[in-house]
PDB file of C-alpha atoms in Angstrom:
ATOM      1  CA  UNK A   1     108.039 -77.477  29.319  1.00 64.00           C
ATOM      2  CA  UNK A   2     109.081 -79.787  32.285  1.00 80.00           C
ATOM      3  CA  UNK A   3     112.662 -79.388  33.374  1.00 93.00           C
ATOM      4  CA  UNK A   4     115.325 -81.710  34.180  1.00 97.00           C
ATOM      5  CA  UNK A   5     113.454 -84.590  36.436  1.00 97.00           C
ATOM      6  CA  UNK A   6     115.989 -86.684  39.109  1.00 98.00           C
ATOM      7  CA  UNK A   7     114.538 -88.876  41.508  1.00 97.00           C
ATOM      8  CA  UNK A   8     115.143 -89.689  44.397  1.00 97.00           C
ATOM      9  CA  UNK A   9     115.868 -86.150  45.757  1.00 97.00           C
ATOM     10  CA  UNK A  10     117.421 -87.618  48.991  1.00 97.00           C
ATOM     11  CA  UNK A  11     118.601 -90.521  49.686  1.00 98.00           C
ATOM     12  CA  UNK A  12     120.249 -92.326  53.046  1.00 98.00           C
ATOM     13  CA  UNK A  13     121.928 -95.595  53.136  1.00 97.00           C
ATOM     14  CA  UNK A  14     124.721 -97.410  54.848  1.00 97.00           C
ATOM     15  CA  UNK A  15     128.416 -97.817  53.702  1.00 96.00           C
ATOM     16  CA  UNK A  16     128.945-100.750  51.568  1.00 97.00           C
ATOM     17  CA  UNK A  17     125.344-100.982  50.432  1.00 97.00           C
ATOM     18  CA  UNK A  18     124.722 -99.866  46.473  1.00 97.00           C
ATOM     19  CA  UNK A  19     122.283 -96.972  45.046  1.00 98.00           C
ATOM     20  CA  UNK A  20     121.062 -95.644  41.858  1.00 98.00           C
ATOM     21  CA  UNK A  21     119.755 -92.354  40.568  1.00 98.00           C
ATOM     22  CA  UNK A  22     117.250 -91.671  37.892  1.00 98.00           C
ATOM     23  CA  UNK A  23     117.590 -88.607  35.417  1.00 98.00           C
ATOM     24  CA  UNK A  24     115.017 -87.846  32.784  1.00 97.00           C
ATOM     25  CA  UNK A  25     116.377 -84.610  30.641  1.00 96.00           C
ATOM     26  CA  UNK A  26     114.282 -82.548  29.071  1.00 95.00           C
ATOM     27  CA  UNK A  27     112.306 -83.730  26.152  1.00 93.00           C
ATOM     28  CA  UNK A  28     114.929 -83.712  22.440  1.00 90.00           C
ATOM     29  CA  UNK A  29     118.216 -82.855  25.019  1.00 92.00           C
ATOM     30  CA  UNK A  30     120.381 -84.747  23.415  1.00 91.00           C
ATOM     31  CA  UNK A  31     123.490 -84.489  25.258  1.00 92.00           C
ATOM     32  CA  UNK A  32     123.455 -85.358  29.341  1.00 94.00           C
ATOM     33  CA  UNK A  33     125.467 -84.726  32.214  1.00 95.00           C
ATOM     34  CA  UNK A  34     125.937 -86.432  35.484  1.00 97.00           C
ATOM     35  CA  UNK A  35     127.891 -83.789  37.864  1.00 97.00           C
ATOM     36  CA  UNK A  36     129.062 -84.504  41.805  1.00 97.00           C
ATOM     37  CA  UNK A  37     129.090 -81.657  43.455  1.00 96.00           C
ATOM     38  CA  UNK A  38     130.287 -81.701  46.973  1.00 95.00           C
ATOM     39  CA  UNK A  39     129.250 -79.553  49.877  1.00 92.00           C
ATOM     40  CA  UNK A  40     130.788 -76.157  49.163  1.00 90.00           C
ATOM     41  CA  UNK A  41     132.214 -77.113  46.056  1.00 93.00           C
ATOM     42  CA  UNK A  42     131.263 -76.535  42.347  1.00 95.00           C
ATOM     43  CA  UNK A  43     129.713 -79.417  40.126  1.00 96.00           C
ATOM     44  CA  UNK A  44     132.409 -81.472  39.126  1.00 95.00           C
ATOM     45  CA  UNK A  45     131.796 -83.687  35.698  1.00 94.00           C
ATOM     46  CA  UNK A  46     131.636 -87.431  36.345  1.00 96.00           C
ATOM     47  CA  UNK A  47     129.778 -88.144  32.927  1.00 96.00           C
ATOM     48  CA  UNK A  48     128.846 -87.213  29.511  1.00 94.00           C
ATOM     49  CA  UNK A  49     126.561 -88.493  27.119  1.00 94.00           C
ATOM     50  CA  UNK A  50     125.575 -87.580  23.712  1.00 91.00           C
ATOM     51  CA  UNK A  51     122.750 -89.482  22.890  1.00 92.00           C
ATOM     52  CA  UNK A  52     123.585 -93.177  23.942  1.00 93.00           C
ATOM     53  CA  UNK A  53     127.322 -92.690  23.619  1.00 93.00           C
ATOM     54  CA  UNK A  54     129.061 -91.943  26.752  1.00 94.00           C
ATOM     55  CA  UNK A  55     131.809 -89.586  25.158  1.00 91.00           C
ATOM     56  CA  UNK A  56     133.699 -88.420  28.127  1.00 90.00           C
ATOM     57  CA  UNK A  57     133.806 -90.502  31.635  1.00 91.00           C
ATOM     58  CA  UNK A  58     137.435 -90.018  32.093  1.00 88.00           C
ATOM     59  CA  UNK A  59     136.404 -88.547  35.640  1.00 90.00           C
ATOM     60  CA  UNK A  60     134.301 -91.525  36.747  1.00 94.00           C
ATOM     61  CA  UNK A  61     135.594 -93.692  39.306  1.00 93.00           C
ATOM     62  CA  UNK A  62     134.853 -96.998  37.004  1.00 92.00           C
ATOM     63  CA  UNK A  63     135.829 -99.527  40.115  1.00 95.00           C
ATOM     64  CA  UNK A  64     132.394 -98.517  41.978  1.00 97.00           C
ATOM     65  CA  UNK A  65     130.506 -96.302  39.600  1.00 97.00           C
ATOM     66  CA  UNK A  66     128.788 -96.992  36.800  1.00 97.00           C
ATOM     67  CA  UNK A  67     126.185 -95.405  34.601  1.00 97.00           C
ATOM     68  CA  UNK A  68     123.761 -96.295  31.363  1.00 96.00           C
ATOM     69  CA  UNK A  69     121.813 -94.065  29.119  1.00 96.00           C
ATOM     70  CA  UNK A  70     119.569 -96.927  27.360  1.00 84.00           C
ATOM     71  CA  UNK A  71     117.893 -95.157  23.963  1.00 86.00           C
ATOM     72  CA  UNK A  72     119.474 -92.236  24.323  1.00 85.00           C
ATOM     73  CA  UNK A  73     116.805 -90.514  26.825  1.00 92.00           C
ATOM     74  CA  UNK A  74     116.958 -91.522  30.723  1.00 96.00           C
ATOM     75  CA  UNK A  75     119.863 -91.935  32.453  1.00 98.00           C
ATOM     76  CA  UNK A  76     120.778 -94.044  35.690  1.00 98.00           C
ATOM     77  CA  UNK A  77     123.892 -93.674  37.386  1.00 98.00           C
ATOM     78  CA  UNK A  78     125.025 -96.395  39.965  1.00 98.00           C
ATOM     79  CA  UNK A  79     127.374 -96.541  42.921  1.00 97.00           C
ATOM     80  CA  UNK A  80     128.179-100.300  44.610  1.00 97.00           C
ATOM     81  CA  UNK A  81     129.498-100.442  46.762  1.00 96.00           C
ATOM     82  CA  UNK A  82     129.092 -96.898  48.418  1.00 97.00           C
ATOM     83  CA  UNK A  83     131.273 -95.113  50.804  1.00 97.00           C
ATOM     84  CA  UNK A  84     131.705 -92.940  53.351  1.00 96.00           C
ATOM     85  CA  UNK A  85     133.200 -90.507  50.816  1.00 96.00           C
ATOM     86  CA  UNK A  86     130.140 -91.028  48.007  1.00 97.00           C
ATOM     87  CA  UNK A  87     128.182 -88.613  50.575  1.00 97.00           C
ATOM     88  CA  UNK A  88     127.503 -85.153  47.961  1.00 97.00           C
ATOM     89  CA  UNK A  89     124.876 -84.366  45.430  1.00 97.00           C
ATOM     90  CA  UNK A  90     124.406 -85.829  42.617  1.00 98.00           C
ATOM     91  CA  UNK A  91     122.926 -83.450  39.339  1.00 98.00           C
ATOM     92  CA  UNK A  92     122.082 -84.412  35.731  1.00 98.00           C
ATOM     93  CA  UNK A  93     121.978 -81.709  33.360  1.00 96.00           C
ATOM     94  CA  UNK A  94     120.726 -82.120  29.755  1.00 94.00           C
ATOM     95  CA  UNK A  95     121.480 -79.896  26.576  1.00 91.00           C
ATOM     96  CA  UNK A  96     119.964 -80.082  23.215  1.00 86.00           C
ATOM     97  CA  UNK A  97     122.966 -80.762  21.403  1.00 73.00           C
ATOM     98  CA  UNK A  98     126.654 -80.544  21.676  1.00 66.00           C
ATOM     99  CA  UNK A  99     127.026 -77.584  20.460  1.00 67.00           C
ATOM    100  CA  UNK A 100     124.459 -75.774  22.527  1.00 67.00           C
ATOM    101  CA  UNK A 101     126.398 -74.202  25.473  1.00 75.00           C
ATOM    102  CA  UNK A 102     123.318 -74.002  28.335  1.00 85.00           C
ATOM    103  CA  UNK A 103     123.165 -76.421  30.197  1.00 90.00           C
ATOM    104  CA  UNK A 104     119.729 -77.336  32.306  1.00 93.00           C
ATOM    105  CA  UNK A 105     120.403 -78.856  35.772  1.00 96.00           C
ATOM    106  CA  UNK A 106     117.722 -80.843  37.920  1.00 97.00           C
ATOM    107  CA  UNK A 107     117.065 -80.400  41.414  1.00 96.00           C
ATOM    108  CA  UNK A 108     119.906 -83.138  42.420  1.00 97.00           C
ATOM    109  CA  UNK A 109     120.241 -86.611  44.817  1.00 98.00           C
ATOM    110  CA  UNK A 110     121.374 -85.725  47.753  1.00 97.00           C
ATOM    111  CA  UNK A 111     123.203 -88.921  49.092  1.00 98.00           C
ATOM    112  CA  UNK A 112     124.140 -89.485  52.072  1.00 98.00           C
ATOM    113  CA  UNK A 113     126.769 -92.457  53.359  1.00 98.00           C
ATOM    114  CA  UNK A 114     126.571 -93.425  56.818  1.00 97.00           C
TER     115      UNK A 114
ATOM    116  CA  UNK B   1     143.139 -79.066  32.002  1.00 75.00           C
ATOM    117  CA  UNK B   2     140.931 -75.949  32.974  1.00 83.00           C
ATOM    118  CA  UNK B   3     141.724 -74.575  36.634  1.00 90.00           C
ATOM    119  CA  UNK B   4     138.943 -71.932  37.839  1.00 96.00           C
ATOM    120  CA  UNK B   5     139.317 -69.928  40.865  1.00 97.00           C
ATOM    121  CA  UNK B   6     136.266 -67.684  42.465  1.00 97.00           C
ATOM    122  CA  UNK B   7     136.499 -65.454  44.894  1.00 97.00           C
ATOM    123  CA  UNK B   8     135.456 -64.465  47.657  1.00 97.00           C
ATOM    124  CA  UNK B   9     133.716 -67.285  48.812  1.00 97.00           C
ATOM    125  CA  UNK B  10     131.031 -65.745  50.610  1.00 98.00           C
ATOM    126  CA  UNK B  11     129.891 -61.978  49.993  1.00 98.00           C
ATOM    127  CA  UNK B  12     127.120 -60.072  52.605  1.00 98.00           C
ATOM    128  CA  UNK B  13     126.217 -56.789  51.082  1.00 97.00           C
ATOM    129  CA  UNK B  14     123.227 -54.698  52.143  1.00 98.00           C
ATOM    130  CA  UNK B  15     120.155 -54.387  49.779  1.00 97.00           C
ATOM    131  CA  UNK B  16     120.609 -51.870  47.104  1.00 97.00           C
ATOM    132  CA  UNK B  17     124.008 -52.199  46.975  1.00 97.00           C
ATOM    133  CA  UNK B  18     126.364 -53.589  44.340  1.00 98.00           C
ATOM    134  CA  UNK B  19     128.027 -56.753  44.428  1.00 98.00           C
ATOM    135  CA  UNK B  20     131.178 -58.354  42.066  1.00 98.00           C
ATOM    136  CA  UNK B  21     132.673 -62.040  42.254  1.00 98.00           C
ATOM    137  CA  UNK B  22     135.693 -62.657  39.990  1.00 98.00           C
ATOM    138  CA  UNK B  23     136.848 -65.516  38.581  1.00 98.00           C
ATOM    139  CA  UNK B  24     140.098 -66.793  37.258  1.00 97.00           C
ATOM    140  CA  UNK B  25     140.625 -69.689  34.695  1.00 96.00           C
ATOM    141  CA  UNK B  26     144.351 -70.870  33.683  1.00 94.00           C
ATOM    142  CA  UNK B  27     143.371 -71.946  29.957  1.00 90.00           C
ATOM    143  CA  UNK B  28     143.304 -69.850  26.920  1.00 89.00           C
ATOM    144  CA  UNK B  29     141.782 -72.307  24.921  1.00 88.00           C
ATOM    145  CA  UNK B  30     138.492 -72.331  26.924  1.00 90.00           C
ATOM    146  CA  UNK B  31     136.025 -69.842  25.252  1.00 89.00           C
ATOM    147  CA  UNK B  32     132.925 -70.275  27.016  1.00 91.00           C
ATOM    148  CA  UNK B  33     131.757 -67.851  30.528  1.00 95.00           C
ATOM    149  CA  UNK B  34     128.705 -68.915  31.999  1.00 95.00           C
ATOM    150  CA  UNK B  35     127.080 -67.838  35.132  1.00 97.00           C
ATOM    151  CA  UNK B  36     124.998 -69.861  37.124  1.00 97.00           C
ATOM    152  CA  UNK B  37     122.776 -69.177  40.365  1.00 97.00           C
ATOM    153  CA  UNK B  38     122.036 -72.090  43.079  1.00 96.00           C
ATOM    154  CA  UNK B  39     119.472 -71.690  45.421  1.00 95.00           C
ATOM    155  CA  UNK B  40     118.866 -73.942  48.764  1.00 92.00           C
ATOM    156  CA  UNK B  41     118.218 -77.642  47.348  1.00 89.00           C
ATOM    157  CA  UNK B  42     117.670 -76.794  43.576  1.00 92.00           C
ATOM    158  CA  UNK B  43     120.286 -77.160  40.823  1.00 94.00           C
ATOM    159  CA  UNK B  44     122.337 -74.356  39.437  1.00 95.00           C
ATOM    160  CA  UNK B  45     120.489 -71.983  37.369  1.00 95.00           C
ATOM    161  CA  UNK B  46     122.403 -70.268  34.151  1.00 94.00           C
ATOM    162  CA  UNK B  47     121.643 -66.250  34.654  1.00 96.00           C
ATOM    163  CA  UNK B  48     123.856 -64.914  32.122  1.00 96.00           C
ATOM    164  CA  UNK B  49     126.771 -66.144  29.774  1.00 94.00           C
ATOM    165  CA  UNK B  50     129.768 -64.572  27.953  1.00 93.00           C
ATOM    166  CA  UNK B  51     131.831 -66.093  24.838  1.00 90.00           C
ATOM    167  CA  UNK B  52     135.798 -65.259  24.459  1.00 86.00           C
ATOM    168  CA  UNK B  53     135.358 -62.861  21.396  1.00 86.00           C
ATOM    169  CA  UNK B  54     132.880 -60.306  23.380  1.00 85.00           C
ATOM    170  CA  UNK B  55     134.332 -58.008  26.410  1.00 91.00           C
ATOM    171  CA  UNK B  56     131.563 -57.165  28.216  1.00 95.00           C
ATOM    172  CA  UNK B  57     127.291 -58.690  28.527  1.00 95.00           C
ATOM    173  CA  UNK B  58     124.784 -57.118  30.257  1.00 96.00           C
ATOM    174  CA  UNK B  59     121.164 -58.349  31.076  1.00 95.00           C
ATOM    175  CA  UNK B  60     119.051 -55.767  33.331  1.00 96.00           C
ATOM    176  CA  UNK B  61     120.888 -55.800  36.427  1.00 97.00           C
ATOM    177  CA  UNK B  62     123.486 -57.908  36.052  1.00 98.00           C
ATOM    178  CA  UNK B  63     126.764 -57.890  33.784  1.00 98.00           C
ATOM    179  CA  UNK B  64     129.559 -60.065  33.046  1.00 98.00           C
ATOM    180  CA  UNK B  65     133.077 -58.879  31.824  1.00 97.00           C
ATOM    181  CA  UNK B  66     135.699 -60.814  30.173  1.00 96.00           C
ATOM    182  CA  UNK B  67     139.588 -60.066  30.424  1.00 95.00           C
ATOM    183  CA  UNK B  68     141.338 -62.602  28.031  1.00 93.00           C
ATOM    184  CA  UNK B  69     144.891 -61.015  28.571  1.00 93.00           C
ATOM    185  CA  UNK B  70     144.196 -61.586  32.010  1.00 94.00           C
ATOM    186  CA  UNK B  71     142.258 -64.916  31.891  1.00 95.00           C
ATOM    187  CA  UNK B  72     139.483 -63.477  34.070  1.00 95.00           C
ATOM    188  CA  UNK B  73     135.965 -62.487  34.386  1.00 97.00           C
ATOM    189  CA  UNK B  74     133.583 -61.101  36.250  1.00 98.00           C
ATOM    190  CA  UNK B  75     129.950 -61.136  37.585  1.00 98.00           C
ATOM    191  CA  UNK B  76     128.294 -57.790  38.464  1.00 98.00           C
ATOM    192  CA  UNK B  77     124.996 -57.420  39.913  1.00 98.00           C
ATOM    193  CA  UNK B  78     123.693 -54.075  40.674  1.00 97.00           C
ATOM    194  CA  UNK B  79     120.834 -52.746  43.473  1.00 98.00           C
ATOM    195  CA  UNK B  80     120.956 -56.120  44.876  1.00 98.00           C
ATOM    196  CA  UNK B  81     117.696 -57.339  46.517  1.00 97.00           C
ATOM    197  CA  UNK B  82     116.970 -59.988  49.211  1.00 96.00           C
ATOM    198  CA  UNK B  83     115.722 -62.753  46.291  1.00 96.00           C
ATOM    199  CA  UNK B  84     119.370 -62.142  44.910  1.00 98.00           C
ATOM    200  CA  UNK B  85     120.917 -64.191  48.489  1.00 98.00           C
ATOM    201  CA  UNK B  86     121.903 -67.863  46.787  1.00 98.00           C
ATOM    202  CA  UNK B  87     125.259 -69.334  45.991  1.00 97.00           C
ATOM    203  CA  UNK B  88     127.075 -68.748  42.605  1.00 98.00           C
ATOM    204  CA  UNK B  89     129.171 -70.133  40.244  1.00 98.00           C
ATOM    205  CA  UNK B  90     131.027 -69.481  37.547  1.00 97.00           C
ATOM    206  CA  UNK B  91     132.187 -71.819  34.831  1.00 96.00           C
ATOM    207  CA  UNK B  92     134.372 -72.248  31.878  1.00 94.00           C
ATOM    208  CA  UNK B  93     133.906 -74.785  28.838  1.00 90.00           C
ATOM    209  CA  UNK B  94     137.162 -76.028  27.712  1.00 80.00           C
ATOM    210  CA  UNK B  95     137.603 -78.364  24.765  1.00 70.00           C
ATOM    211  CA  UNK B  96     134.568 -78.192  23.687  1.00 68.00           C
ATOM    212  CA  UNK B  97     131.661 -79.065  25.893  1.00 69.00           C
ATOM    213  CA  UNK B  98     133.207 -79.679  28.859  1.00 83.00           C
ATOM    214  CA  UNK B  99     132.742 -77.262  31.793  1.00 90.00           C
ATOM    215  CA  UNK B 100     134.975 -76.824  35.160  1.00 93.00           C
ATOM    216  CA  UNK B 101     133.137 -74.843  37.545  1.00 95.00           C
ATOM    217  CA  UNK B 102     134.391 -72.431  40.402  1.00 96.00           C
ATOM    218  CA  UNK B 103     133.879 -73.335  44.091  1.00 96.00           C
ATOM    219  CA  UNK B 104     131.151 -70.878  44.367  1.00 97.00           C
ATOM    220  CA  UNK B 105     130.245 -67.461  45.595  1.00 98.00           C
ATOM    221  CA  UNK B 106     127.411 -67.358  49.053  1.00 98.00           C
ATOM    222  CA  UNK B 107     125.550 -64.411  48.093  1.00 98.00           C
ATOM    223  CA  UNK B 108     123.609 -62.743  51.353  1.00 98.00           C
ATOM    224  CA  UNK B 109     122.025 -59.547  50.537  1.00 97.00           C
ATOM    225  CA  UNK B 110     120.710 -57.850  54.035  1.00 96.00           C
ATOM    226  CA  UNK B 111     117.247 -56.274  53.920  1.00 93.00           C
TER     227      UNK B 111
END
């Protein structure tokens, strides 16, 4: 079974300029997590969505961020413009439902501001 | 909401040895212990879990233990090896599917 896919696994670009990251949970996960997790630092929730429905984004910074999960499956999560401070990783998880406590993380975006 | 401490932030044992990283969380309500293990450029990795109503988990050689008086809990890993060295976390699910994570545990386990 393929895991949690994220692409692009690094990614560089200048202050001001916007990005976007690409999650593909695992096949059936309904429910799907974007996390920042900064260096040193534990994942911190930005996102969650069960199925189509984001049902909690009280963490995400709605000025610059923004995110979609169209039919319920991938996910794309967007920062414009970036800055200086955006620089962290960025990991989906996905879990089948929302009452099934494991979480599955990807690899991450590493993102880095300059 | 949830407030988790870890500690200590970074850990060097030598191999064979034991190692223990405790975590704190400031609300009851949460109910939910997991354990997760990060290696260099991959994404946290659950290794072993504990719910509010059981005291103690164990899984080979590792083993969680739960002090809800205390609101604390702890990750023991026994005869470490070298492949144990990675960073890791520990996490608690308050109200209901959502999970505040510690600020992580660097594991180095000298050959």
């Amino acid at each position: 079974e393929a895991g949690v896919v994220q692409s692009p696994r690094y990614k560089i670009i200048e202050k001001k300029q916007p990005v976007a990251f690409w999650c593909n949970p695992i096949s059936g996960h309904n429910t799907l997590y974007w996390y920042l997790q900064n260096l040193g630092q534990g994942p911190e929730l930005l996102i969650r969505y069960e199925n189509e429905e984001a049902v909690d984004d009280s963490q995400l910074p709605k000025d610059r961020f923004s995110a979609e999960r169209l039919k319920g499956v991938d996910s794309t999560l967007k920062i414009q413009p970036a800055e200086l401070g955006d620089s962290a990783v960025y990991l989906c998880a996905s879990s089948p439902h929302r009452a099934y406590n494991e979480q599955f993380f990807g690899p991450g975006t590493r993102l880095t501001v300059l | 909401g949830e407030n988790v401490e870890q500690h200590p932030s970074t850990l060097s044992v030598q191999e064979g040895d034991s190692a223990v990283i405790k975590c704190t969380y400031s609300d009851s309500a949460s109910n939910y212990f997991p354990w997760y293990k990060q290696e260099l450029g991959k994404g946290p990795q659950l290794i072993i879990d504990i719910r509010s109503n059981v005291g103690e988990k164990k899984d080979q050689r590792i083993a969680v233990t739960l002090n809800k008086t205390a609101k604390h809990f702890s990750l023991h890993i026994t005869e470490t090896q070298p492949e144990d060295s990675a960073v890791y976390f520990c996490a608690a699910q308050y109200n209901f599917n959502k999970f505040y994570f510690g600020s992580g545990t660097k594991l180095n386990v000298k050959p």
